[in-house]
Amino acid sequence: MRVIFKMPFRREVEVKGIKTVKQLAEELNFSLESNLVLRDGKMLTPDEKLNEEDVVEVLSAISGG
Amino acid sequence: MRCRRCGEKAEIYLKRHNTAFCSSCFQVYYSEQVKRNIKREKMFKPNDRILVVVSGGKDSMALWHILLKLGYNVTGMYINLGICGYSDRSQEVVERYSQANNAPVIIKNIEKEYGFSIPALAREIRRSTCSLCGTIKRYLFNKVALDGGFDAVATGHNLDDEAATLLGNVLSWQEGYLARQSPVLPSTHPKLVKKVKPLYTLTERENLAYVLFNGIEFIHEECPHALGASSILYKEILNKLEDESPGTKQRFLTNFYKKGKKFFEKYSEPVKLNECKICGQVTTAEICSFCRLRQMAEKKKVDSMPQEGEDF
């Protein structure tokens, strides 16, 4: 599964064997409090099932300055 | 997960409310929160004229959209600060929204109207770009609001912003700031316009979800000068606490207003306000900081011009 982080800079990560959004957040150590996870432009809740062929976007909500 | 309101498939989970919503029910939740904030804090009346400070970022675009949707008389205002590329891209987002939604907007350009760009002047007078930027924005928003006869200036500060500011002020016990932090900054002088923060109980993530659900274009990227800002560190720390104990940010902020702030009131002694000798705007000095900056910019320009008879 391809995971694309957009902010603060674009970064791509390949992960295997991840079953849910919650597990993805734990695996890649990002907080679901300050990020949104989307697949095909649709927002996903933590219990959402993920598949090997998915492309998932992780959008950070934190802005500063 | 099911939407708490309609039972359809949920798209967003709000841990702090232990609830999930589909897109349209989330927007009902979102607008109820904004309406409640406006009413409880008496931010403005239905036919007041409101100047909304927009930067092209998700928070201010969400604020602009929700206030228009709630039927308020709203004008956006964008200041092009001359931060190369970033300011122009942000301005384009603001202008596209204004055209697409028939929403009036006032565009100000520091370089064109005052002859200096913030990063360049900050370097020349050895002052941090962010503090210079803050001074100039506060001055211009108030001046435009005053000249335009607006009843209030609304900014998109969210719960994460306010909790991070509070954390910073608590860590260094800034009594004066703790005394003055509020979702509403009343007008303390005929030439100072009231400032309000209608989104102060909504998280940064909820604002991001709101603009995404409404397909509102916004600037994802960060201001290049914001990287490493302490506010970002405080937000990350607060979100770690929020992860462990949902509702921490809201309790921290609203309970401070209810129980903590009163202990600092004695530190907010009224400051003597004068009118700037040059532009007439409000200042605690003789000449306001904006006019002093303009003078410095002018002086720097004169100094850098080749003097008569000088070879170059």
Tab-separated table of C-alpha atoms in Angstrom:
chain	number	residue	atom	x	y	z
A	1	MET	CA	0.000	0.000	0.000
A	2	ARG	CA	1.288	3.465	-0.963
A	3	VAL	CA	0.978	6.193	1.666
A	4	ILE	CA	1.494	9.815	0.587
A	5	PHE	CA	2.202	12.521	3.157
A	6	LYS	CA	1.545	15.995	1.750
A	7	MET	CA	2.627	18.430	4.499
A	8	PRO	CA	5.003	19.954	5.516
A	9	PHE	CA	6.645	18.371	2.475
A	10	ARG	CA	5.563	15.575	0.136
A	11	ARG	CA	6.825	12.121	1.199
A	12	GLU	CA	5.851	8.632	-0.009
A	13	VAL	CA	6.021	5.417	2.017
A	14	GLU	CA	5.258	1.825	1.046
A	15	VAL	CA	3.703	-0.346	3.773
A	16	LYS	CA	2.517	-3.944	3.890
A	17	GLY	CA	0.004	-5.903	5.980
A	18	ILE	CA	-1.848	-2.869	7.370
A	19	LYS	CA	-5.504	-3.702	8.044
A	20	THR	CA	-7.069	-0.448	9.308
A	21	VAL	CA	-6.509	3.332	9.366
A	22	LYS	CA	-5.895	3.177	13.115
A	23	GLN	CA	-3.171	0.573	12.579
A	24	LEU	CA	-1.633	2.695	9.803
A	25	ALA	CA	-1.412	5.692	12.173
A	26	GLU	CA	0.257	3.564	14.845
A	27	GLU	CA	2.642	1.934	12.336
A	28	LEU	CA	3.759	5.237	10.791
A	29	ASN	CA	3.544	7.124	14.104
A	30	PHE	CA	1.245	9.977	13.145
A	31	SER	CA	-1.624	11.293	15.246
A	32	LEU	CA	-5.230	10.956	14.091
A	33	GLU	CA	-5.869	14.078	16.142
A	34	SER	CA	-3.858	16.290	13.822
A	35	ASN	CA	-4.137	14.440	10.503
A	36	LEU	CA	-6.874	13.345	8.110
A	37	VAL	CA	-6.582	10.134	6.086
A	38	LEU	CA	-8.145	10.002	2.614
A	39	ARG	CA	-8.526	7.364	-0.104
A	40	ASP	CA	-9.696	8.482	-3.571
A	41	GLY	CA	-10.508	11.883	-2.049
A	42	LYS	CA	-12.818	10.331	0.568
A	43	MET	CA	-12.158	10.832	4.292
A	44	LEU	CA	-11.722	7.598	6.291
A	45	THR	CA	-12.580	6.863	9.936
A	46	PRO	CA	-10.074	4.931	12.121
A	47	ASP	CA	-11.944	1.624	11.765
A	48	GLU	CA	-11.914	1.735	7.939
A	49	LYS	CA	-10.420	-1.378	6.317
A	50	LEU	CA	-7.378	-0.860	4.087
A	51	ASN	CA	-6.219	-3.076	1.173
A	52	GLU	CA	-2.779	-3.784	-0.261
A	53	GLU	CA	-3.520	-1.967	-3.542
A	54	ASP	CA	-4.845	1.204	-1.878
A	55	VAL	CA	-3.227	4.621	-2.304
A	56	VAL	CA	-3.790	6.601	0.876
A	57	GLU	CA	-3.174	10.324	1.504
A	58	VAL	CA	-2.329	11.683	4.946
A	59	LEU	CA	-3.068	15.425	5.290
A	60	SER	CA	-1.615	17.290	8.262
A	61	ALA	CA	-3.921	19.858	9.807
A	62	ILE	CA	-1.220	21.631	11.809
A	63	SER	CA	-0.286	25.115	10.629
A	64	GLY	CA	1.844	27.609	12.453
A	65	GLY	CA	3.552	30.977	12.509
B	1	MET	CA	-18.553	3.629	11.974
B	2	ARG	CA	-21.997	5.104	11.646
B	3	CYS	CA	-22.975	8.798	11.604
B	4	ARG	CA	-24.445	9.660	15.000
B	5	ARG	CA	-27.079	11.941	13.465
B	6	CYS	CA	-28.393	10.055	10.413
B	7	GLY	CA	-26.950	6.536	10.725
B	8	GLU	CA	-25.281	6.642	7.295
B	9	LYS	CA	-21.599	5.683	6.847
B	10	ALA	CA	-19.436	8.083	8.863
B	11	GLU	CA	-16.549	10.005	7.248
B	12	ILE	CA	-15.050	11.730	10.247
B	13	TYR	CA	-14.558	10.591	13.838
B	14	LEU	CA	-14.389	13.230	16.587
B	15	LYS	CA	-12.725	11.434	19.477
B	16	ARG	CA	-13.244	14.383	21.806
B	17	HIS	CA	-16.979	14.121	21.362
B	18	ASN	CA	-16.822	10.342	21.061
B	19	THR	CA	-18.926	10.656	17.935
B	20	ALA	CA	-18.685	10.241	14.169
B	21	PHE	CA	-20.468	12.102	11.368
B	22	CYS	CA	-21.076	11.823	7.647
B	23	SER	CA	-20.115	14.904	5.621
B	24	SER	CA	-23.440	16.757	5.751
B	25	CYS	CA	-24.133	16.054	9.431
B	26	PHE	CA	-20.571	17.173	10.287
B	27	GLN	CA	-21.404	20.492	8.654
B	28	VAL	CA	-24.513	20.840	10.839
B	29	TYR	CA	-22.298	20.193	13.897
B	30	TYR	CA	-19.735	22.692	12.579
B	31	SER	CA	-22.213	25.523	11.954
B	32	GLU	CA	-23.967	24.919	15.305
B	33	GLN	CA	-20.603	25.375	17.035
B	34	VAL	CA	-19.944	28.651	15.184
B	35	LYS	CA	-23.463	29.989	15.836
B	36	ARG	CA	-23.128	29.111	19.533
B	37	ASN	CA	-19.746	30.856	19.808
B	38	ILE	CA	-21.082	34.010	18.111
B	39	LYS	CA	-24.132	34.102	20.383
B	40	ARG	CA	-22.481	33.152	23.716
B	41	GLU	CA	-19.606	35.583	23.278
B	42	LYS	CA	-21.807	38.289	21.694
B	43	MET	CA	-19.333	38.558	18.828
B	44	PHE	CA	-21.605	40.442	16.440
B	45	LYS	CA	-25.266	41.091	15.598
B	46	PRO	CA	-27.081	39.734	12.508
B	47	ASN	CA	-26.723	42.848	10.379
B	48	ASP	CA	-23.290	43.941	11.534
B	49	ARG	CA	-20.650	44.473	8.831
B	50	ILE	CA	-17.800	41.999	9.348
B	51	LEU	CA	-14.301	42.160	7.900
B	52	VAL	CA	-12.864	38.643	7.637
B	53	VAL	CA	-9.092	38.365	7.615
B	54	VAL	CA	-8.282	35.791	4.920
B	55	SER	CA	-4.844	34.358	4.170
B	56	GLY	CA	-5.805	31.604	1.723
B	57	GLY	CA	-5.152	29.022	4.447
B	58	LYS	CA	-7.757	26.464	5.533
B	59	ASP	CA	-8.858	28.208	8.750
B	60	SER	CA	-9.609	31.637	7.289
B	61	MET	CA	-11.212	30.132	4.171
B	62	ALA	CA	-13.443	27.986	6.413
B	63	LEU	CA	-14.380	31.097	8.436
B	64	TRP	CA	-15.148	33.123	5.290
B	65	HIS	CA	-17.334	30.309	3.923
B	66	ILE	CA	-19.301	29.571	7.097
B	67	LEU	CA	-20.055	33.258	7.828
B	68	LEU	CA	-21.321	33.742	4.268
B	69	LYS	CA	-23.400	30.554	4.579
B	70	LEU	CA	-24.887	31.781	7.879
B	71	GLY	CA	-25.989	34.926	6.037
B	72	TYR	CA	-23.735	37.519	7.622
B	73	ASN	CA	-22.660	40.704	5.811
B	74	VAL	CA	-19.025	39.698	5.201
B	75	THR	CA	-16.105	41.257	3.307
B	76	GLY	CA	-12.830	39.383	3.006
B	77	MET	CA	-9.468	41.145	3.300
B	78	TYR	CA	-6.147	39.786	2.057
B	79	ILE	CA	-2.725	41.386	2.573
B	80	ASN	CA	0.012	40.487	0.080
B	81	LEU	CA	3.109	40.611	2.311
B	82	GLY	CA	5.634	40.207	-0.502
B	83	ILE	CA	6.794	36.763	0.599
B	84	CYS	CA	8.064	35.611	-2.809
B	85	GLY	CA	5.730	33.192	-4.606
B	86	TYR	CA	3.806	32.206	-1.456
B	87	SER	CA	1.956	35.528	-1.110
B	88	ASP	CA	0.968	35.601	-4.791
B	89	ARG	CA	-0.261	31.989	-4.787
B	90	SER	CA	-2.331	32.707	-1.664
B	91	GLN	CA	-3.780	35.843	-3.249
B	92	GLU	CA	-4.885	33.850	-6.304
B	93	VAL	CA	-6.757	31.363	-4.070
B	94	VAL	CA	-8.512	34.234	-2.301
B	95	GLU	CA	-9.437	35.968	-5.566
B	96	ARG	CA	-10.774	32.739	-7.111
B	97	TYR	CA	-12.971	32.132	-4.048
B	98	SER	CA	-14.232	35.725	-4.166
B	99	GLN	CA	-15.216	35.441	-7.833
B	100	ALA	CA	-16.720	31.949	-7.551
B	101	ASN	CA	-18.853	32.933	-4.529
B	102	ASN	CA	-19.575	36.546	-5.404
B	103	ALA	CA	-17.939	37.442	-2.111
B	104	PRO	CA	-16.547	40.981	-1.835
B	105	VAL	CA	-12.851	41.149	-0.999
B	106	ILE	CA	-10.298	43.911	-0.309
B	107	ILE	CA	-6.748	43.162	-1.472
B	108	LYS	CA	-3.821	45.102	0.009
B	109	ASN	CA	-0.248	44.903	-1.294
B	110	ILE	CA	2.532	46.070	1.040
B	111	GLU	CA	5.123	46.510	-1.708
B	112	LYS	CA	2.852	48.437	-4.079
B	113	GLU	CA	1.235	50.635	-1.453
B	114	TYR	CA	4.058	51.167	1.013
B	115	GLY	CA	7.185	50.399	-1.011
B	116	PHE	CA	8.716	47.624	1.112
B	117	SER	CA	8.480	43.843	1.407
B	118	ILE	CA	8.407	42.278	4.820
B	119	PRO	CA	11.245	39.745	4.473
B	120	ALA	CA	13.556	42.412	2.972
B	121	LEU	CA	12.758	45.013	5.656
B	122	ALA	CA	13.041	42.392	8.426
B	123	ARG	CA	16.557	41.566	7.250
B	124	GLU	CA	17.525	45.245	7.030
B	125	ILE	CA	16.292	46.237	10.469
B	126	ARG	CA	17.269	42.896	12.022
B	127	ARG	CA	13.841	42.045	13.329
B	128	SER	CA	12.090	38.674	13.065
B	129	THR	CA	9.923	38.414	9.951
B	130	CYS	CA	7.036	36.958	11.962
B	131	SER	CA	6.951	39.784	14.513
B	132	LEU	CA	7.179	42.380	11.746
B	133	CYS	CA	4.447	40.577	9.826
B	134	GLY	CA	2.191	40.500	12.930
B	135	THR	CA	2.628	44.219	13.581
B	136	ILE	CA	1.832	45.163	9.985
B	137	LYS	CA	-1.184	42.860	9.675
B	138	ARG	CA	-2.757	44.032	12.956
B	139	TYR	CA	-2.273	47.665	11.896
B	140	LEU	CA	-3.719	47.237	8.399
B	141	PHE	CA	-6.706	45.117	9.424
B	142	ASN	CA	-7.704	47.692	12.009
B	143	LYS	CA	-7.153	50.614	9.669
B	144	VAL	CA	-9.193	49.080	6.818
B	145	ALA	CA	-11.940	48.045	9.240
B	146	LEU	CA	-12.051	51.560	10.715
B	147	ASP	CA	-11.958	53.365	7.364
B	148	GLY	CA	-14.572	50.990	5.956
B	149	GLY	CA	-16.911	51.376	8.938
B	150	PHE	CA	-16.874	47.683	9.828
B	151	ASP	CA	-18.337	46.590	13.171
B	152	ALA	CA	-15.896	43.718	13.770
B	153	VAL	CA	-12.764	42.050	12.435
B	154	ALA	CA	-13.050	38.243	12.412
B	155	THR	CA	-10.008	35.956	12.294
B	156	GLY	CA	-9.805	32.191	11.770
B	157	HIS	CA	-8.000	31.320	15.008
B	158	ASN	CA	-8.933	27.764	15.964
B	159	LEU	CA	-8.858	25.742	19.196
B	160	ASP	CA	-5.326	24.483	18.481
B	161	ASP	CA	-4.069	28.052	17.916
B	162	GLU	CA	-5.640	29.365	21.127
B	163	ALA	CA	-4.585	26.382	23.273
B	164	ALA	CA	-1.014	26.640	21.920
B	165	THR	CA	-0.915	30.373	22.667
B	166	LEU	CA	-2.223	29.704	26.173
B	167	LEU	CA	0.367	26.965	26.731
B	168	GLY	CA	3.156	29.295	25.627
B	169	ASN	CA	1.936	32.064	27.944
B	170	VAL	CA	1.568	29.674	30.870
B	171	LEU	CA	5.035	28.184	30.368
B	172	SER	CA	6.572	31.644	30.707
B	173	TRP	CA	3.881	33.103	33.016
B	174	GLN	CA	3.194	36.077	30.744
B	175	GLU	CA	0.695	37.719	33.114
B	176	GLY	CA	-0.247	40.543	30.741
B	177	TYR	CA	-1.037	38.175	27.872
B	178	LEU	CA	-2.886	35.770	30.188
B	179	ALA	CA	-5.024	38.693	31.341
B	180	ARG	CA	-5.922	39.698	27.800
B	181	GLN	CA	-6.328	36.378	25.917
B	182	SER	CA	-9.967	36.097	24.828
B	183	PRO	CA	-12.171	34.975	21.919
B	184	VAL	CA	-13.381	38.572	21.760
B	185	LEU	CA	-11.064	41.607	22.001
B	186	PRO	CA	-13.430	44.537	22.638
B	187	SER	CA	-12.749	47.974	21.232
B	188	THR	CA	-10.918	49.963	23.933
B	189	HIS	CA	-10.649	53.141	21.814
B	190	PRO	CA	-12.941	54.761	19.210
B	191	LYS	CA	-10.259	54.034	16.595
B	192	LEU	CA	-9.816	50.355	17.552
B	193	VAL	CA	-12.244	47.880	15.961
B	194	LYS	CA	-13.535	44.894	17.924
B	195	LYS	CA	-11.741	41.596	17.045
B	196	VAL	CA	-13.501	38.197	17.241
B	197	LYS	CA	-12.565	34.509	16.763
B	198	PRO	CA	-15.748	32.591	15.823
B	199	LEU	CA	-13.839	29.285	15.277
B	200	TYR	CA	-12.085	29.207	18.655
B	201	THR	CA	-13.722	25.968	19.810
B	202	LEU	CA	-13.136	24.099	16.521
B	203	THR	CA	-9.923	22.145	16.012
B	204	GLU	CA	-7.508	22.648	13.154
B	205	ARG	CA	-8.447	19.187	11.890
B	206	GLU	CA	-12.170	20.051	11.911
B	207	ASN	CA	-11.410	23.182	9.863
B	208	LEU	CA	-9.426	21.069	7.401
B	209	ALA	CA	-12.328	18.612	7.148
B	210	TYR	CA	-14.781	21.498	6.642
B	211	VAL	CA	-12.907	22.939	3.651
B	212	LEU	CA	-12.403	19.479	2.144
B	213	PHE	CA	-16.061	18.536	2.529
B	214	ASN	CA	-17.075	21.826	0.872
B	215	GLY	CA	-14.482	21.547	-1.904
B	216	ILE	CA	-12.992	24.903	-0.930
B	217	GLU	CA	-9.596	25.554	-2.469
B	218	PHE	CA	-6.934	26.577	0.067
B	219	ILE	CA	-3.190	26.909	0.382
B	220	HIS	CA	-1.803	23.663	1.833
B	221	GLU	CA	1.753	24.878	2.080
B	222	GLU	CA	3.078	26.621	5.132
B	223	CYS	CA	4.433	30.173	5.138
B	224	PRO	CA	8.177	29.607	4.575
B	225	HIS	CA	8.891	31.673	7.683
B	226	ALA	CA	6.623	29.557	9.907
B	227	LEU	CA	8.799	26.448	9.879
B	228	GLY	CA	10.079	25.789	13.403
B	229	ALA	CA	7.643	28.294	14.940
B	230	SER	CA	7.144	27.469	18.617
B	231	SER	CA	3.384	27.359	18.098
B	232	ILE	CA	3.807	24.226	15.969
B	233	LEU	CA	5.768	22.496	18.741
B	234	TYR	CA	3.125	23.411	21.325
B	235	LYS	CA	0.397	22.085	19.013
B	236	GLU	CA	2.175	18.770	18.581
B	237	ILE	CA	2.579	18.409	22.333
B	238	LEU	CA	-1.076	19.275	22.956
B	239	ASN	CA	-2.176	16.744	20.329
B	240	LYS	CA	-0.130	14.028	22.057
B	241	LEU	CA	-2.074	14.826	25.235
B	242	GLU	CA	-5.319	14.927	23.223
B	243	ASP	CA	-4.563	11.460	21.826
B	244	GLU	CA	-4.287	10.072	25.350
B	245	SER	CA	-7.059	12.107	26.868
B	246	PRO	CA	-9.608	13.406	24.323
B	247	GLY	CA	-11.008	16.852	25.149
B	248	THR	CA	-7.783	18.089	26.772
B	249	LYS	CA	-7.398	21.121	24.455
B	250	GLN	CA	-10.992	22.272	24.947
B	251	ARG	CA	-10.868	21.799	28.732
B	252	PHE	CA	-7.510	23.587	28.929
B	253	LEU	CA	-8.815	26.653	27.070
B	254	THR	CA	-12.423	26.974	28.238
B	255	ASN	CA	-11.620	26.192	31.876
B	256	PHE	CA	-8.878	28.832	31.767
B	257	TYR	CA	-11.518	31.370	30.695
B	258	LYS	CA	-13.908	30.157	33.409
B	259	LYS	CA	-11.568	29.575	36.351
B	260	GLY	CA	-8.051	30.817	35.634
B	261	LYS	CA	-8.216	34.114	33.825
B	262	LYS	CA	-9.736	36.039	36.733
B	263	PHE	CA	-6.521	35.632	38.752
B	264	PHE	CA	-4.637	37.636	36.123
B	265	GLU	CA	-7.153	40.466	35.670
B	266	LYS	CA	-5.125	42.767	37.929
B	267	TYR	CA	-2.294	42.552	35.390
B	268	SER	CA	-4.326	44.057	32.599
B	269	GLU	CA	-4.041	47.669	33.750
B	270	PRO	CA	-5.503	49.963	31.081
B	271	VAL	CA	-2.744	51.218	28.807
B	272	LYS	CA	-2.727	54.911	27.864
B	273	LEU	CA	-3.578	55.088	24.150
B	274	ASN	CA	-2.505	58.020	21.969
B	275	GLU	CA	-3.117	58.830	18.329
B	276	CYS	CA	-0.057	58.549	16.067
B	277	LYS	CA	1.235	61.991	15.041
B	278	ILE	CA	1.683	60.824	11.447
B	279	CYS	CA	-1.316	58.654	10.597
B	280	GLY	CA	-3.705	59.191	13.553
B	281	GLN	CA	-4.002	55.455	14.297
B	282	VAL	CA	-3.893	54.246	17.891
B	283	THR	CA	-0.534	53.679	19.600
B	284	THR	CA	0.961	53.565	23.070
B	285	ALA	CA	3.857	55.734	21.802
B	286	GLU	CA	3.986	59.103	19.954
B	287	ILE	CA	4.433	57.525	16.526
B	288	CYS	CA	2.874	54.115	15.812
B	289	SER	CA	5.055	51.114	15.007
B	290	PHE	CA	3.803	50.988	11.418
B	291	CYS	CA	4.840	54.587	10.702
B	292	ARG	CA	8.170	53.962	12.404
B	293	LEU	CA	8.681	50.967	10.117
B	294	ARG	CA	7.861	53.102	7.095
B	295	GLN	CA	10.375	55.677	8.212
B	296	MET	CA	13.045	53.001	8.621
B	297	ALA	CA	12.220	51.576	5.185
B	298	GLU	CA	12.450	55.079	3.684
B	299	LYS	CA	15.755	55.752	5.422
B	300	LYS	CA	17.195	52.404	4.260
B	301	LYS	CA	16.173	53.292	0.705
B	302	VAL	CA	17.818	56.742	0.865
B	303	ASP	CA	20.995	55.254	2.385
B	304	SER	CA	21.264	52.677	-0.369
B	305	MET	CA	20.907	55.269	-3.145
B	306	PRO	CA	24.219	56.346	-4.762
B	307	GLN	CA	25.201	59.744	-3.324
B	308	GLU	CA	25.986	62.579	-5.811
B	309	GLY	CA	29.448	62.301	-7.344
B	310	GLU	CA	29.888	58.760	-6.000
B	311	ASP	CA	31.367	56.210	-8.410
B	312	PHE	CA	29.628	52.900	-8.638
